[in-house]
Amino acid sequence: MYPEFIEAAKQDDHSKALQTFEYANAAEKVHGGIFKDLKEKVASGTDAEEKAVHLCPVCGWVGMEPVPDKCPICNTSKKAFKQF
Ligand SMILES: [Zn+2]
């Protein structure tokens, strides 16, 4: 759904909405990759290694340790990440 939202924001010249939708679109791709990896582990009968999860509060990027110094989507410092 985000590509349609991105296009509408471009047409309506809503730069803040455009940035939000682009961040969400990129973050959802990362989330999908994490879900795919976990699904494959379940299907193969293995379990995921327990690791801390980090969330970028600006764009919604999620990563597991080790995390980069800056968010790969919006460049927010890892100091701002929320750890779960
Ligand atoms: Zn981010």
JSON list of C-alpha atoms and ligand atoms in Angstrom, two decimals:
[
{"chain": "A", "resi": 1, "resn": "MET", "atom": "CA", "xyz": [0.00, 0.00, 0.00]},
{"chain": "A", "resi": 2, "resn": "TYR", "atom": "CA", "xyz": [2.91, 2.38, 0.59]},
{"chain": "A", "resi": 3, "resn": "PRO", "atom": "CA", "xyz": [3.86, 2.80, -3.08]},
{"chain": "A", "resi": 4, "resn": "GLU", "atom": "CA", "xyz": [0.36, 4.18, -3.73]},
{"chain": "A", "resi": 5, "resn": "PHE", "atom": "CA", "xyz": [0.60, 6.47, -0.70]},
{"chain": "A", "resi": 6, "resn": "ILE", "atom": "CA", "xyz": [4.05, 7.64, -1.85]},
{"chain": "A", "resi": 7, "resn": "GLU", "atom": "CA", "xyz": [2.70, 8.47, -5.30]},
{"chain": "A", "resi": 8, "resn": "ALA", "atom": "CA", "xyz": [-0.28, 10.37, -3.87]},
{"chain": "A", "resi": 9, "resn": "ALA", "atom": "CA", "xyz": [1.99, 12.36, -1.53]},
{"chain": "A", "resi": 10, "resn": "LYS", "atom": "CA", "xyz": [4.24, 13.26, -4.49]},
{"chain": "A", "resi": 11, "resn": "GLN", "atom": "CA", "xyz": [1.28, 14.41, -6.56]},
{"chain": "A", "resi": 12, "resn": "ASP", "atom": "CA", "xyz": [-0.11, 16.47, -3.69]},
{"chain": "A", "resi": 13, "resn": "ASP", "atom": "CA", "xyz": [3.35, 17.88, -2.82]},
{"chain": "A", "resi": 14, "resn": "HIS", "atom": "CA", "xyz": [3.18, 16.72, 0.82]},
{"chain": "A", "resi": 15, "resn": "SER", "atom": "CA", "xyz": [6.88, 16.37, 1.61]},
{"chain": "A", "resi": 16, "resn": "LYS", "atom": "CA", "xyz": [6.42, 15.33, 5.25]},
{"chain": "A", "resi": 17, "resn": "ALA", "atom": "CA", "xyz": [3.85, 12.69, 4.32]},
{"chain": "A", "resi": 18, "resn": "LEU", "atom": "CA", "xyz": [6.12, 11.52, 1.51]},
{"chain": "A", "resi": 19, "resn": "GLN", "atom": "CA", "xyz": [9.04, 11.05, 3.91]},
{"chain": "A", "resi": 20, "resn": "THR", "atom": "CA", "xyz": [6.85, 9.17, 6.39]},
{"chain": "A", "resi": 21, "resn": "PHE", "atom": "CA", "xyz": [5.55, 6.81, 3.71]},
{"chain": "A", "resi": 22, "resn": "GLU", "atom": "CA", "xyz": [9.03, 6.24, 2.28]},
{"chain": "A", "resi": 23, "resn": "TYR", "atom": "CA", "xyz": [10.36, 5.40, 5.74]},
{"chain": "A", "resi": 24, "resn": "ALA", "atom": "CA", "xyz": [7.43, 3.07, 6.40]},
{"chain": "A", "resi": 25, "resn": "ASN", "atom": "CA", "xyz": [7.86, 1.39, 3.03]},
{"chain": "A", "resi": 26, "resn": "ALA", "atom": "CA", "xyz": [11.56, 0.76, 3.65]},
{"chain": "A", "resi": 27, "resn": "ALA", "atom": "CA", "xyz": [10.95, -0.42, 7.22]},
{"chain": "A", "resi": 28, "resn": "GLU", "atom": "CA", "xyz": [8.25, -2.85, 6.08]},
{"chain": "A", "resi": 29, "resn": "LYS", "atom": "CA", "xyz": [10.73, -4.43, 3.66]},
{"chain": "A", "resi": 30, "resn": "VAL", "atom": "CA", "xyz": [13.10, -5.02, 6.58]},
{"chain": "A", "resi": 31, "resn": "HIS", "atom": "CA", "xyz": [10.27, -6.42, 8.70]},
{"chain": "A", "resi": 32, "resn": "GLY", "atom": "CA", "xyz": [9.32, -8.75, 5.85]},
{"chain": "A", "resi": 33, "resn": "GLY", "atom": "CA", "xyz": [12.90, -10.03, 5.64]},
{"chain": "A", "resi": 34, "resn": "ILE", "atom": "CA", "xyz": [13.00, -10.75, 9.37]},
{"chain": "A", "resi": 35, "resn": "PHE", "atom": "CA", "xyz": [9.64, -12.54, 9.17]},
{"chain": "A", "resi": 36, "resn": "LYS", "atom": "CA", "xyz": [10.82, -14.59, 6.17]},
{"chain": "A", "resi": 37, "resn": "ASP", "atom": "CA", "xyz": [14.00, -15.66, 8.00]},
{"chain": "A", "resi": 38, "resn": "LEU", "atom": "CA", "xyz": [12.04, -16.69, 11.09]},
{"chain": "A", "resi": 39, "resn": "LYS", "atom": "CA", "xyz": [9.45, -18.53, 9.01]},
{"chain": "A", "resi": 40, "resn": "GLU", "atom": "CA", "xyz": [12.22, -20.49, 7.29]},
{"chain": "A", "resi": 41, "resn": "LYS", "atom": "CA", "xyz": [13.71, -21.45, 10.66]},
{"chain": "A", "resi": 42, "resn": "VAL", "atom": "CA", "xyz": [10.35, -22.73, 11.88]},
{"chain": "A", "resi": 43, "resn": "ALA", "atom": "CA", "xyz": [9.83, -24.67, 8.64]},
{"chain": "A", "resi": 44, "resn": "SER", "atom": "CA", "xyz": [13.26, -26.29, 9.00]},
{"chain": "A", "resi": 45, "resn": "GLY", "atom": "CA", "xyz": [12.55, -27.27, 12.60]},
{"chain": "A", "resi": 46, "resn": "THR", "atom": "CA", "xyz": [15.11, -24.93, 14.10]},
{"chain": "A", "resi": 47, "resn": "ASP", "atom": "CA", "xyz": [14.61, -22.02, 16.43]},
{"chain": "A", "resi": 48, "resn": "ALA", "atom": "CA", "xyz": [15.76, -18.43, 16.20]},
{"chain": "A", "resi": 49, "resn": "GLU", "atom": "CA", "xyz": [18.65, -17.34, 18.34]},
{"chain": "A", "resi": 50, "resn": "GLU", "atom": "CA", "xyz": [17.41, -15.09, 21.12]},
{"chain": "A", "resi": 51, "resn": "LYS", "atom": "CA", "xyz": [18.76, -11.59, 20.52]},
{"chain": "A", "resi": 52, "resn": "ALA", "atom": "CA", "xyz": [17.84, -8.09, 21.60]},
{"chain": "A", "resi": 53, "resn": "VAL", "atom": "CA", "xyz": [15.67, -6.26, 19.09]},
{"chain": "A", "resi": 54, "resn": "HIS", "atom": "CA", "xyz": [16.27, -2.58, 18.36]},
{"chain": "A", "resi": 55, "resn": "LEU", "atom": "CA", "xyz": [13.67, -0.18, 16.97]},
{"chain": "A", "resi": 56, "resn": "CYS", "atom": "CA", "xyz": [14.42, 3.15, 15.33]},
{"chain": "A", "resi": 57, "resn": "PRO", "atom": "CA", "xyz": [11.84, 5.58, 16.76]},
{"chain": "A", "resi": 58, "resn": "VAL", "atom": "CA", "xyz": [12.00, 7.81, 13.69]},
{"chain": "A", "resi": 59, "resn": "CYS", "atom": "CA", "xyz": [11.31, 5.43, 10.80]},
{"chain": "A", "resi": 60, "resn": "GLY", "atom": "CA", "xyz": [10.35, 2.10, 12.34]},
{"chain": "A", "resi": 61, "resn": "TRP", "atom": "CA", "xyz": [13.41, 0.17, 11.21]},
{"chain": "A", "resi": 62, "resn": "VAL", "atom": "CA", "xyz": [13.97, -2.95, 13.32]},
{"chain": "A", "resi": 63, "resn": "GLY", "atom": "CA", "xyz": [17.25, -4.75, 13.69]},
{"chain": "A", "resi": 64, "resn": "MET", "atom": "CA", "xyz": [18.85, -7.36, 15.86]},
{"chain": "A", "resi": 65, "resn": "GLU", "atom": "CA", "xyz": [22.29, -7.20, 17.41]},
{"chain": "A", "resi": 66, "resn": "PRO", "atom": "CA", "xyz": [24.77, -6.24, 16.23]},
{"chain": "A", "resi": 67, "resn": "VAL", "atom": "CA", "xyz": [23.12, -3.02, 15.07]},
{"chain": "A", "resi": 68, "resn": "PRO", "atom": "CA", "xyz": [24.76, -0.37, 12.88]},
{"chain": "A", "resi": 69, "resn": "ASP", "atom": "CA", "xyz": [25.90, 2.96, 14.35]},
{"chain": "A", "resi": 70, "resn": "LYS", "atom": "CA", "xyz": [23.14, 4.70, 12.40]},
{"chain": "A", "resi": 71, "resn": "CYS", "atom": "CA", "xyz": [19.75, 3.61, 11.14]},
{"chain": "A", "resi": 72, "resn": "PRO", "atom": "CA", "xyz": [20.17, 2.27, 7.60]},
{"chain": "A", "resi": 73, "resn": "ILE", "atom": "CA", "xyz": [16.96, 4.01, 6.54]},
{"chain": "A", "resi": 74, "resn": "CYS", "atom": "CA", "xyz": [16.97, 7.46, 8.18]},
{"chain": "A", "resi": 75, "resn": "ASN", "atom": "CA", "xyz": [20.49, 7.80, 9.65]},
{"chain": "A", "resi": 76, "resn": "THR", "atom": "CA", "xyz": [19.26, 8.26, 13.24]},
{"chain": "A", "resi": 77, "resn": "SER", "atom": "CA", "xyz": [22.01, 7.45, 15.74]},
{"chain": "A", "resi": 78, "resn": "LYS", "atom": "CA", "xyz": [21.78, 4.04, 17.39]},
{"chain": "A", "resi": 79, "resn": "LYS", "atom": "CA", "xyz": [21.72, 5.90, 20.72]},
{"chain": "A", "resi": 80, "resn": "ALA", "atom": "CA", "xyz": [18.07, 6.68, 20.01]},
{"chain": "A", "resi": 81, "resn": "PHE", "atom": "CA", "xyz": [17.07, 3.07, 19.27]},
{"chain": "A", "resi": 82, "resn": "LYS", "atom": "CA", "xyz": [14.61, 1.45, 21.65]},
{"chain": "A", "resi": 83, "resn": "GLN", "atom": "CA", "xyz": [15.77, -1.96, 22.78]},
{"chain": "A", "resi": 84, "resn": "PHE", "atom": "CA", "xyz": [13.42, -4.84, 23.51]},
{"chain": "B", "resi": 1, "resn": "ZN", "atom": "ZN", "xyz": [15.40, 5.03, 11.22]}
]
